[in-house]
Coordinates of C-alpha atoms and ligand atoms in Angstrom, one line a residue:
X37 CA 72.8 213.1 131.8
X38 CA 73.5 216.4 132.8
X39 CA 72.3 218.2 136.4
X40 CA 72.7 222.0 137.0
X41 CA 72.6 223.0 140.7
X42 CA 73.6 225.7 143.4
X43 CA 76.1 224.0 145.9
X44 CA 78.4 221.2 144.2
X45 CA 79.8 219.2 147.5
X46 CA 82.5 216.3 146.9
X47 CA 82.9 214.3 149.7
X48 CA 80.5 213.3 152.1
X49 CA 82.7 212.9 155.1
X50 CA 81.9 215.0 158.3
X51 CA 83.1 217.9 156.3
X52 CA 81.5 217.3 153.5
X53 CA 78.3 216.4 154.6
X54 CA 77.9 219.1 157.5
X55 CA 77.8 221.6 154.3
X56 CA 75.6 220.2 152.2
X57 CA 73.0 219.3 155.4
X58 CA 73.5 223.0 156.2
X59 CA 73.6 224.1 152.4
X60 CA 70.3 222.3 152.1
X61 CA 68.5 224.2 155.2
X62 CA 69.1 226.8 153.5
X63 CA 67.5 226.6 150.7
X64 CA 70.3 225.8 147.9
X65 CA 69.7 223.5 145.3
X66 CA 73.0 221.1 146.7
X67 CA 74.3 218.2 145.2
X68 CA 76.6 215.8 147.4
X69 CA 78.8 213.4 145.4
X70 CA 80.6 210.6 147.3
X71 CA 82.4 207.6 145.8
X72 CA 81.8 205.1 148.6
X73 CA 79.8 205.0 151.5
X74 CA 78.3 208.9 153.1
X75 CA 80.2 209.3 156.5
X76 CA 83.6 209.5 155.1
X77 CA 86.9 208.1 156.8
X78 CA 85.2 209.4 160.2
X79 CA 82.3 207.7 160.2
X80 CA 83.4 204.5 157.9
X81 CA 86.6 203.5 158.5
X82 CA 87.6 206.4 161.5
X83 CA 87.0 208.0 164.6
X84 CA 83.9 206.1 165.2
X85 CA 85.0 202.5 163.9
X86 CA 88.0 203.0 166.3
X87 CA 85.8 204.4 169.0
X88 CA 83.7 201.4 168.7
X89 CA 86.8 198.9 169.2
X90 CA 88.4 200.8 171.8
X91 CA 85.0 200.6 174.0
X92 CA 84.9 196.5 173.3
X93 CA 89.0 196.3 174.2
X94 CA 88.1 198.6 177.3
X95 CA 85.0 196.4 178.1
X96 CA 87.8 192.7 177.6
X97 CA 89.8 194.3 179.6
X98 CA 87.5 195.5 182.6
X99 CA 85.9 191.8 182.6
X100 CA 89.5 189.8 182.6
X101 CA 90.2 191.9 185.8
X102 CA 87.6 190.0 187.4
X103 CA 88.5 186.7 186.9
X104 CA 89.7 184.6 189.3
X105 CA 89.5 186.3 192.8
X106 CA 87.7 189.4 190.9
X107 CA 87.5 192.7 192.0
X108 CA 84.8 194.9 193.9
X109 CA 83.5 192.2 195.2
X110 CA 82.8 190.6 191.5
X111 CA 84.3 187.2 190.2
X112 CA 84.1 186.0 186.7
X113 CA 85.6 182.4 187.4
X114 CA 86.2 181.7 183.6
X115 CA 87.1 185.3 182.3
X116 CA 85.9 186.7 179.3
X117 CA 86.3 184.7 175.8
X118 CA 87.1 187.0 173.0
X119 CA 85.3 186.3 169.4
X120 CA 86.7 189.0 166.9
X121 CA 84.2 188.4 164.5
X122 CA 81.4 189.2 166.3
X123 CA 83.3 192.0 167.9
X124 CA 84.0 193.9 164.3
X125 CA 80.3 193.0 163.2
X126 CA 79.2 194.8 166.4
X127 CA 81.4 197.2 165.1
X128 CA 80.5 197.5 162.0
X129 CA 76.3 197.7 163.0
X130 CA 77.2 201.0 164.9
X131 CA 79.0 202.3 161.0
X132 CA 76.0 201.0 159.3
X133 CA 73.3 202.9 161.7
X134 CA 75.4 206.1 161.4
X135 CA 75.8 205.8 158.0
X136 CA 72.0 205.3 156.9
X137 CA 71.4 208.6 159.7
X138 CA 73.4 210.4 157.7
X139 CA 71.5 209.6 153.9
X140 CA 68.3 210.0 155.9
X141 CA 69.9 213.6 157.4
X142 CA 70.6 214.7 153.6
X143 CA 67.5 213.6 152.3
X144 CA 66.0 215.4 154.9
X145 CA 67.6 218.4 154.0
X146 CA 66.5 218.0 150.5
X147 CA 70.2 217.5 148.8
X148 CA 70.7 214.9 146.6
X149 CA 73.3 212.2 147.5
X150 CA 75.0 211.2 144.0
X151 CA 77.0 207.7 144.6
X152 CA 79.7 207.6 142.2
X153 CA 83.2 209.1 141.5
X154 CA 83.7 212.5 140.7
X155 CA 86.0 214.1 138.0
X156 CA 86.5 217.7 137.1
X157 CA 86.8 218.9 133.8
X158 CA 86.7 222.2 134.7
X159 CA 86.1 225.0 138.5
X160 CA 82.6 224.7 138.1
X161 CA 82.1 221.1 136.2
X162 CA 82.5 217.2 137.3
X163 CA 81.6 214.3 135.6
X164 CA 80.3 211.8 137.9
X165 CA 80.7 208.2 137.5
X166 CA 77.6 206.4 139.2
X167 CA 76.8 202.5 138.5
X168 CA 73.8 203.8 136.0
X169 CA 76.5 205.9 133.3
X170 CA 78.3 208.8 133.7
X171 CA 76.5 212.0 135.2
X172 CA 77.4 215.8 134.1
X173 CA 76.9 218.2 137.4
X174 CA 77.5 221.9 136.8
X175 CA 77.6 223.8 139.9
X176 CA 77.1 227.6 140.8
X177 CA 79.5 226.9 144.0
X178 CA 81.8 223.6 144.5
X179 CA 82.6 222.8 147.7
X180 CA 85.9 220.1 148.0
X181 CA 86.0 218.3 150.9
X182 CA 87.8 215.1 149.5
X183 CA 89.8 214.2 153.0
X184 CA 93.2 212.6 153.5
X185 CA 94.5 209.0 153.2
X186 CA 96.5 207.3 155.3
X187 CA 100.4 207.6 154.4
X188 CA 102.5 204.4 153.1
X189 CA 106.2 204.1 153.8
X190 CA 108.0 203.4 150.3
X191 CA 109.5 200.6 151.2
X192 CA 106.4 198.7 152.9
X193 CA 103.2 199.4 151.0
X194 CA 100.1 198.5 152.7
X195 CA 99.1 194.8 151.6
X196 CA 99.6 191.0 153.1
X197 CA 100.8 191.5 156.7
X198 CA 101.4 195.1 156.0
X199 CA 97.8 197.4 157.2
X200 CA 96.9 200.6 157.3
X201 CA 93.9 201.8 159.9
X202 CA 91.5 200.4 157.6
X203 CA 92.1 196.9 157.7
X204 CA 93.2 197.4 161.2
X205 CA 89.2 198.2 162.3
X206 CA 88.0 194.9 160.2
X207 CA 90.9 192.0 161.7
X208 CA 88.2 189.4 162.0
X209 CA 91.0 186.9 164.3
X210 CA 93.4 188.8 167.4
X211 CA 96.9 189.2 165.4
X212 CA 99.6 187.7 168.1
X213 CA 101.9 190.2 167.6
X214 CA 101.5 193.6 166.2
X215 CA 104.3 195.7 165.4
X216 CA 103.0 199.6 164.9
X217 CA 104.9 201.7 162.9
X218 CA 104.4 205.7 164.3
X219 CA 103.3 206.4 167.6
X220 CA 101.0 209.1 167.0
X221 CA 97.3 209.3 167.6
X222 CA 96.0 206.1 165.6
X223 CA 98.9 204.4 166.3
X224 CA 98.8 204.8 169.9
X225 CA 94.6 204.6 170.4
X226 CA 94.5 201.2 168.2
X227 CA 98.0 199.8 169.8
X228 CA 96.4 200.3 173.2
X229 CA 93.2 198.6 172.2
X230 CA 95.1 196.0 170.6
X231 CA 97.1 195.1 173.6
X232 CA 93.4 195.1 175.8
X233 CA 92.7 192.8 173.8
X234 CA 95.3 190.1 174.5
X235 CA 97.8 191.1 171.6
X236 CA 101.4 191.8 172.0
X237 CA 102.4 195.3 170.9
X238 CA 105.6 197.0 169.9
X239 CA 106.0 200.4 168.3
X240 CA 108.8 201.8 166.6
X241 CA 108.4 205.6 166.2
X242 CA 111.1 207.8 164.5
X243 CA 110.9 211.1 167.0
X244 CA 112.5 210.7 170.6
X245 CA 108.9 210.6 171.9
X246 CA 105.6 209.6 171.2
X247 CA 102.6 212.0 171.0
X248 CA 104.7 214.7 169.7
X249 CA 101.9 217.7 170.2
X250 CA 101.7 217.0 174.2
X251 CA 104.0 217.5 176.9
X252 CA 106.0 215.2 179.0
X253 CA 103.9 215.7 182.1
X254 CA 100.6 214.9 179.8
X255 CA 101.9 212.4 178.2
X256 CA 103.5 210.5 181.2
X257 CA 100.3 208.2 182.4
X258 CA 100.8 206.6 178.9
X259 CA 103.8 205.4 178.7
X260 CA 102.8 204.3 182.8
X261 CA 100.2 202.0 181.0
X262 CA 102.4 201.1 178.1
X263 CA 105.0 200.4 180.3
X264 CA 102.8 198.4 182.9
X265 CA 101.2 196.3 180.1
X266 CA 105.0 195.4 178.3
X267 CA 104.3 197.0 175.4
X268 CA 107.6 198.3 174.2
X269 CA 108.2 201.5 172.4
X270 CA 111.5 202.0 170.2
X271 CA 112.2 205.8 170.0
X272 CA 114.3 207.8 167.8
X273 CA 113.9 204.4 165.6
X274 CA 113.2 204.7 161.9
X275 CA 112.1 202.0 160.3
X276 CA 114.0 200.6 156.8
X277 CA 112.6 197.4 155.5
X278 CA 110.0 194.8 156.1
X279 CA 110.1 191.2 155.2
X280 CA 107.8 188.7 155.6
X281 CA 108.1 185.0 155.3
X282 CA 105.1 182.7 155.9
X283 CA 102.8 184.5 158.5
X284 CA 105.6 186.3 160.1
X285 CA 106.7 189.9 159.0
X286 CA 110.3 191.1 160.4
X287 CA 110.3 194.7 160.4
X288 CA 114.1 195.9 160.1
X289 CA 114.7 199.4 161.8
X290 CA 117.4 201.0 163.3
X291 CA 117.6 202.5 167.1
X292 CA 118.4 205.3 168.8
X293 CA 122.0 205.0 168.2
X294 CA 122.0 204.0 164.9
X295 CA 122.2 200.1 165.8
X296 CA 120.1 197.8 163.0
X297 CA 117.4 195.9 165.3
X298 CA 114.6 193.8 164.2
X299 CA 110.8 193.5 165.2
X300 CA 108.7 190.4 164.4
X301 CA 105.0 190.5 164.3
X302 CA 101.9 188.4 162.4
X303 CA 100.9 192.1 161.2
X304 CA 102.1 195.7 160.9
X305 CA 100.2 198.5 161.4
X306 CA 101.6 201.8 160.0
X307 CA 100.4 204.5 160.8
X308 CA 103.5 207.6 159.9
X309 CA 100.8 210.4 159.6
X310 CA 97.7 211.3 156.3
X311 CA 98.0 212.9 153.2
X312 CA 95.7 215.5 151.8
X313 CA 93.4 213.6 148.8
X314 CA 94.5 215.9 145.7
X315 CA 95.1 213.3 143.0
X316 CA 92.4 211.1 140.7
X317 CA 89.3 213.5 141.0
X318 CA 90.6 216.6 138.6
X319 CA 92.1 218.9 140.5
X320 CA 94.9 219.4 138.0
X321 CA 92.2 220.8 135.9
X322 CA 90.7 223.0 138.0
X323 CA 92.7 226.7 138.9
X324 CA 93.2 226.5 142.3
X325 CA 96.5 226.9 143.5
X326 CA 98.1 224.3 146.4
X327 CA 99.6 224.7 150.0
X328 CA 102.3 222.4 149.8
X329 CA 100.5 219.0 149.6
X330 CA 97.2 220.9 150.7
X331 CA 94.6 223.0 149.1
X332 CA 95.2 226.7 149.7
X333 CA 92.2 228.5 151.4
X334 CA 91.8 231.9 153.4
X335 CA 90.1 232.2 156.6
X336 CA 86.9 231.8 154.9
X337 CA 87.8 228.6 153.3
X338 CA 87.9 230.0 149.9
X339 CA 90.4 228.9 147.3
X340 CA 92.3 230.8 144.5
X341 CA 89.3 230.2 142.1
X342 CA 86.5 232.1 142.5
X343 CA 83.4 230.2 144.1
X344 CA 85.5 227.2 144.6
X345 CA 85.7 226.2 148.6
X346 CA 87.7 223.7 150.3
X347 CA 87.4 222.6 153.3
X348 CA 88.7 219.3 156.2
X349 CA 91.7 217.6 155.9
X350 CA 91.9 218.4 152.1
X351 CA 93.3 222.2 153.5
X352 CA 95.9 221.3 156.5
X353 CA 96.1 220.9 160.3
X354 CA 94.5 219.7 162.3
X355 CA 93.3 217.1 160.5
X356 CA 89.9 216.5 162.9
X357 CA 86.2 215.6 161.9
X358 CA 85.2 218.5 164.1
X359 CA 87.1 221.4 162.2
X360 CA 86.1 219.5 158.7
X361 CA 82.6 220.7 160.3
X362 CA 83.0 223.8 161.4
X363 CA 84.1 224.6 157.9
X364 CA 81.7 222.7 156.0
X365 CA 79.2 224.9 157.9
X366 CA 80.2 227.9 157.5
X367 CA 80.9 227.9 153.9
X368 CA 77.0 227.0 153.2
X369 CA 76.2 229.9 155.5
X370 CA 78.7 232.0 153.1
X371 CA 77.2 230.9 149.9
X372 CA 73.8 231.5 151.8
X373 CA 74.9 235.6 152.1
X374 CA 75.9 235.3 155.8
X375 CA 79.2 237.1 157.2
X376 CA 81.3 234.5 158.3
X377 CA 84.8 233.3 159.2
X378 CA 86.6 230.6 160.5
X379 CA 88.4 232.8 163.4
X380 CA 88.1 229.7 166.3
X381 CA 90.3 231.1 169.9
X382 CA 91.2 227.0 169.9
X383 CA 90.6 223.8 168.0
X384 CA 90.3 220.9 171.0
X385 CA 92.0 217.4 170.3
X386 CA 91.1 214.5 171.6
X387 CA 93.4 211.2 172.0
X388 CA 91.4 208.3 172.7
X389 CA 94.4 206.3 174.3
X390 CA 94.4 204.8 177.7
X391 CA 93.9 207.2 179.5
X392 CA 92.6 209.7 177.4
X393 CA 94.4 213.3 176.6
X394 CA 92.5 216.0 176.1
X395 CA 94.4 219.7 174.3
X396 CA 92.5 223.0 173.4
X397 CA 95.2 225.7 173.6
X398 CA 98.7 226.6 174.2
X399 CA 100.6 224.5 177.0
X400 CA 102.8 226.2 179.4
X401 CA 105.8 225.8 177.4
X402 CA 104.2 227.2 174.2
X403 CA 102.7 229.9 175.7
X404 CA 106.0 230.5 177.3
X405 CA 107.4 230.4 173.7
X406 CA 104.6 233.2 172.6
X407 CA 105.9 235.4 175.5
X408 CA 103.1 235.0 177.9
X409 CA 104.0 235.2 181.8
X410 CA 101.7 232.4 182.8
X411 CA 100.0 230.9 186.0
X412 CA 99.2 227.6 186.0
X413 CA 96.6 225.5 188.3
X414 CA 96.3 221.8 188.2
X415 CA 94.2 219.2 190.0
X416 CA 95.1 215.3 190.4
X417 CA 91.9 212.7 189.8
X418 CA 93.4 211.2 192.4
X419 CA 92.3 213.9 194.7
X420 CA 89.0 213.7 193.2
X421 CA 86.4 211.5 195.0
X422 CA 84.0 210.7 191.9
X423 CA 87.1 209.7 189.3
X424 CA 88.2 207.6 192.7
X425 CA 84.9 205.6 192.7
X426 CA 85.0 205.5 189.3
X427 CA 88.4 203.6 189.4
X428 CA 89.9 207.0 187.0
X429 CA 91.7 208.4 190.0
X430 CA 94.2 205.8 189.7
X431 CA 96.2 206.2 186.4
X432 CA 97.9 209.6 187.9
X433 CA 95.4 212.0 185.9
X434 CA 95.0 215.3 186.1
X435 CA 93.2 218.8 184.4
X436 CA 96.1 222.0 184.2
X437 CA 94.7 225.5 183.2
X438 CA 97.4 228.0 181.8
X439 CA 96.6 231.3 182.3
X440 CA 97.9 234.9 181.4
X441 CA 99.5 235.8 184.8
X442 CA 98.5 239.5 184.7
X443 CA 94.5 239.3 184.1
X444 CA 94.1 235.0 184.3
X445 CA 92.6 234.8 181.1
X446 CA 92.9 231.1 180.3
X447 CA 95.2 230.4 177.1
X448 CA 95.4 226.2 177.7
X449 CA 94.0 223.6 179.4
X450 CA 95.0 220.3 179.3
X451 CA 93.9 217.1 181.1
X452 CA 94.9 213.3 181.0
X453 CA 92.8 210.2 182.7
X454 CA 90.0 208.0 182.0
X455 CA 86.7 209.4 180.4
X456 CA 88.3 213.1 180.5
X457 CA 87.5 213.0 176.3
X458 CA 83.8 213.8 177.7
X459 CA 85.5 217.6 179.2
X460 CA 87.1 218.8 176.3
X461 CA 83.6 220.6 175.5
X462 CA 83.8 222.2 178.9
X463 CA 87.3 223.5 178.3
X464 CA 86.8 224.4 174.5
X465 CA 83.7 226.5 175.5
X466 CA 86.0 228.1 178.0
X467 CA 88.6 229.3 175.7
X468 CA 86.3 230.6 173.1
X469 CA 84.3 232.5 175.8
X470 CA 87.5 234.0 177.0
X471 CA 87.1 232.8 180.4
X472 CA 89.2 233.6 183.4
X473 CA 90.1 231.6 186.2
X474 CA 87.7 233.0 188.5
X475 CA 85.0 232.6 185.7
X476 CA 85.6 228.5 186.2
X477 CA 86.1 229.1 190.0
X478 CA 82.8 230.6 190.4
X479 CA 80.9 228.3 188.6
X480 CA 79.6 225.9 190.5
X481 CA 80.1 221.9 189.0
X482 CA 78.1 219.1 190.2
X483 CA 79.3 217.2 192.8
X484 CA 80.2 214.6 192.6
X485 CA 81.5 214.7 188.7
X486 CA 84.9 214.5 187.1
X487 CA 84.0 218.1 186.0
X488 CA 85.0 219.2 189.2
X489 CA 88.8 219.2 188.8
X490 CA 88.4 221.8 186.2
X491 CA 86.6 224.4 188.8
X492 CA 89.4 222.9 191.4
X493 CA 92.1 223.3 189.3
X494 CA 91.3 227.1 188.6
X495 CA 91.2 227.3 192.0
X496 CA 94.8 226.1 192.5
X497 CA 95.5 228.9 190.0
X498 CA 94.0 231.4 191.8
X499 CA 96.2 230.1 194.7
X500 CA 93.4 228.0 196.7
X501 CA 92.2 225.0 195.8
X502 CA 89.9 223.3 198.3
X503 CA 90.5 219.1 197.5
X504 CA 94.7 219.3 197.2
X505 CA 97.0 220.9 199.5
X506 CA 100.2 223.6 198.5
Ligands
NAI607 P1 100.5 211.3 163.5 O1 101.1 212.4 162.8 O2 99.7 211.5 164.8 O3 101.6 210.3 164.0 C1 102.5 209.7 163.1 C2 103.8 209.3 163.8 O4 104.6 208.5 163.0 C3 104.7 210.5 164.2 O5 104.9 210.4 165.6 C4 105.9 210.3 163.4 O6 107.1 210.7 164.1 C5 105.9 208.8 163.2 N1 106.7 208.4 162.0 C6 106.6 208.9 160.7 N2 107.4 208.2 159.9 C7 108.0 207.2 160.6 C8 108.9 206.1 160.3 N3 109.4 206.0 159.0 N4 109.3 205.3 161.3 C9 108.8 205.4 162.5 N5 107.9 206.4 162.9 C10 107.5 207.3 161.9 O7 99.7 210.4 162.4 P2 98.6 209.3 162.6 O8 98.6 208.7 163.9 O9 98.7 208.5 161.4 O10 97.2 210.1 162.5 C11 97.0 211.0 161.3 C12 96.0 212.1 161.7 O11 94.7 211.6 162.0 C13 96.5 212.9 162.9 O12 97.2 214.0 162.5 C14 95.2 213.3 163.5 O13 94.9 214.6 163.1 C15 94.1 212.4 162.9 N6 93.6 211.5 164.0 C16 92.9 212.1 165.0 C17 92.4 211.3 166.1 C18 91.7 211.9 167.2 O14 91.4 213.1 167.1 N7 91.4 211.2 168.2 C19 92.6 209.9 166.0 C20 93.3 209.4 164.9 C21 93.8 210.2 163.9

């Protein structure tokens, strides 16, 4: 069979499917293939899956800290029972809600979702294979938005004992003992939810810290928790081997000072960082030139062929749904005739770890590195009376603005505590607006919310905030 349309998408992850949805209100004639389920990593096998099981783990957690004697006033006697079965099928009802939203979204939209695998013979022509025969797509505009995979060390592949994310979100029984390999974001969000759950935790993670893209002072309430709840955390430790015998895996590494060391565990996550998808769909075929392991594009996501597009993890950092997005939606507006780039002031990052980080912008020591004189204003949770009855006042929290010292334009804000993911819109909006310190200052934020140690911590950079002494 052979279908002729405007806007060829492949992929319908976040980036993928934002395009064609867009794409489609537009009036193009779009074709969306995807070779598994519409959603992508994000929505399958991703940030929501993960989101899903960090809320449960939060949930154990919060209810085994009132057994016995309880807390506030409330006792559970018994404490909570744990059944990871029905946990990951809770889990997996969210997935299968969001994915069906997003076929009804496309459908909506009036682009047609081809289920099959996608191979190009040429820039402008796949060959798609769906369970009723192969399918010929030409396209006017093709759109790649194939994702990343997660990376596998040589000597462990993922299989047996060894996981990656994936099988990580669908562990039907509580490993005892998981050893993580990388503590980056997934390692550290699905470690931390691990260890709410009841499982030991150890991580072995090759740089002398973990996080690498925050700052000491951000990242300090997280190795508090990880400390508090005996998880331990191997730095400067590179893992060389893994061998597993019966149900146990012994993970050989060696330390910071060279020393070999061993970690035991029932499973091993790893989790050392994603690859760019490039390989098994035809790109070989197709003239587009690459950026290192990624798909070269310009700021308007366009590749070295002409009418060819790429966009999400496929063409480098940050590798975040909510760039994928923002690209997938501007390139429909492109190919629609609309004047557009992909020029964002900041890209904000969320890590959903206990407690959370938030980053849009340069920290202090980056923007010190850019030559910016800075002033900086931060406010504790502690200080703040809603994250105290909220219990998120306790994990030593906090929001920091950096500013340009000579007109306090805001360049960074960072924050770390509980629920503080649910601010990064505040802050991003501030960066892209160009705000100023007195801009956040002067606005006035409910009382009492968590937002208001943003408008207190521009204060303290403006030299007088109200709720925390000099
Ligand atoms: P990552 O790049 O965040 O962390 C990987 C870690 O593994 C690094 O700290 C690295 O030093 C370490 N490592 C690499 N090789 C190693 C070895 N042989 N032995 C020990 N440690 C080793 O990668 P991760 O966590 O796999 O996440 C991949 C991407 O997914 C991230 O770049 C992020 O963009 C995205 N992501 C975003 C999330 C969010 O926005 N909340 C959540 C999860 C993932």
């Amino acid at each position: 069979m052979e279908r002729k349309c405007k806007v060829l998408v492949v992929g319908a992850g976040p980036g993928g499917y934002v395009a064609a949805i867009r794409a489609g209100q537009l009036g193009l004639k779009t074709i969306i293939v995807e070779g598994d389920r519409a959603g992508g990593t994000c929505l399958i096998r991703g940030c929501i899956p993960s989101k899903a099981v960090i809320h449960a783990a939060s949930r154990f957690e919060e209810l085994g800290a009132h057994a016995g004697a309880g807390e506030m006033g409330i006792s559970l006697p018994d404490g909570p029972l744990l059944n990871m079965g029905a946990l990951v099928a809770w889990k997996e009802s969210i997935v299968d809600k969001l994915n069906s939203g997003v076929e009804t979204l496309l459908k909506k939209a009036g682009v047609e979702l081809l289920q099959g695998w996608a191979t190009f013979r040429d820039g402008k022509t796949c060959d798609v294979r769906t369970a009723d025969g192969s399918v010929s797509v030409t396209a006017e505009h093709v759109i790649l938005a194939t994702g990343s995979r997660a990376t596998e060390l040589p000597f462990m592949p993922f299989g047996g004992n060894i996981i990656s994310s994936t099988e990580a979100l669908e562990l039907k029984e509580l490993p005892r003992k998981l050893v993580i390999i990388g503590a980056g974001y997934i390692g550290l969000e699905l470690g931390i939810a691990y260890r709410k759950l009841g499982c030991e935790v150890e991580f072995i993670e090759a740089l002398d810290r973990i996080l690498p893209l925050y700052d000491a002072e951000l990242l300090r309430p997280i190795s508090m928790w990880l400390r508090k709840h005996k998880v331990p955390v191997h730095l400067g430790a590179k893992a060389t081997a893994a061998k597993t015998r019966g149900k146990t895996t012994t993970v050989e590494f060696t330390d910071a000072d060279g020393k070999p060391q061993k970690a035991k565990g029932d499973r091993v996550l790893v989790t050392v960082g994603r690859r760019p998808c490039t390989e098994d769909w035809g790109l070989e075929n197709m003239a587009v030139d690459l950026d290192g392991p990624f798909v070269r594009v310009d700021s308007r996501c366009r590749t070295s062929m002409r009418n060819v597009w790429a966009i999400g993890d496929l063409v480098g950092e940050p590798m975040l749904a909510h760039k994928a997005s923002a690209q997938g939606e501007m390139v429909a507006e492109i190919i629609a005739g609309h004047r557009r780039e992909f020029d964002p002031v900041a890209i904000p990052a969320v890590c959903f770890t206990e407690p959370e980080i938030v980053g849009v912008g340069l920290t202090p020591a980056e923007a010190e590195e850019a030559g910016i004189a800075t002033t900086i204003g931060k406010f504790p949770f502690g200080a703040s009376g809603r994250a105290l009855a909220m219990q998120a006042g306790v994990d030593s929290g906090f929001v920091r603005i950096t500013a340009r010292r000579d007109d306090n334009v805001i360049v960074g804000i960072h924050a770390v505590g509980a629920h503080v993911a649910e601010l990064s819109g505040e802050f991003a909006h501030a960066l892209e607006m160009g705000a100023r310190l007195e801009d956040i200052a002067g606005t006035i934020h409910v009382h009492p919310t968590l937002t208001e140690a943003f408008a207190e911590a521009a204060l303290a950079g403006l030299g007088h905030a109200i709720h925390v002494a000099k």
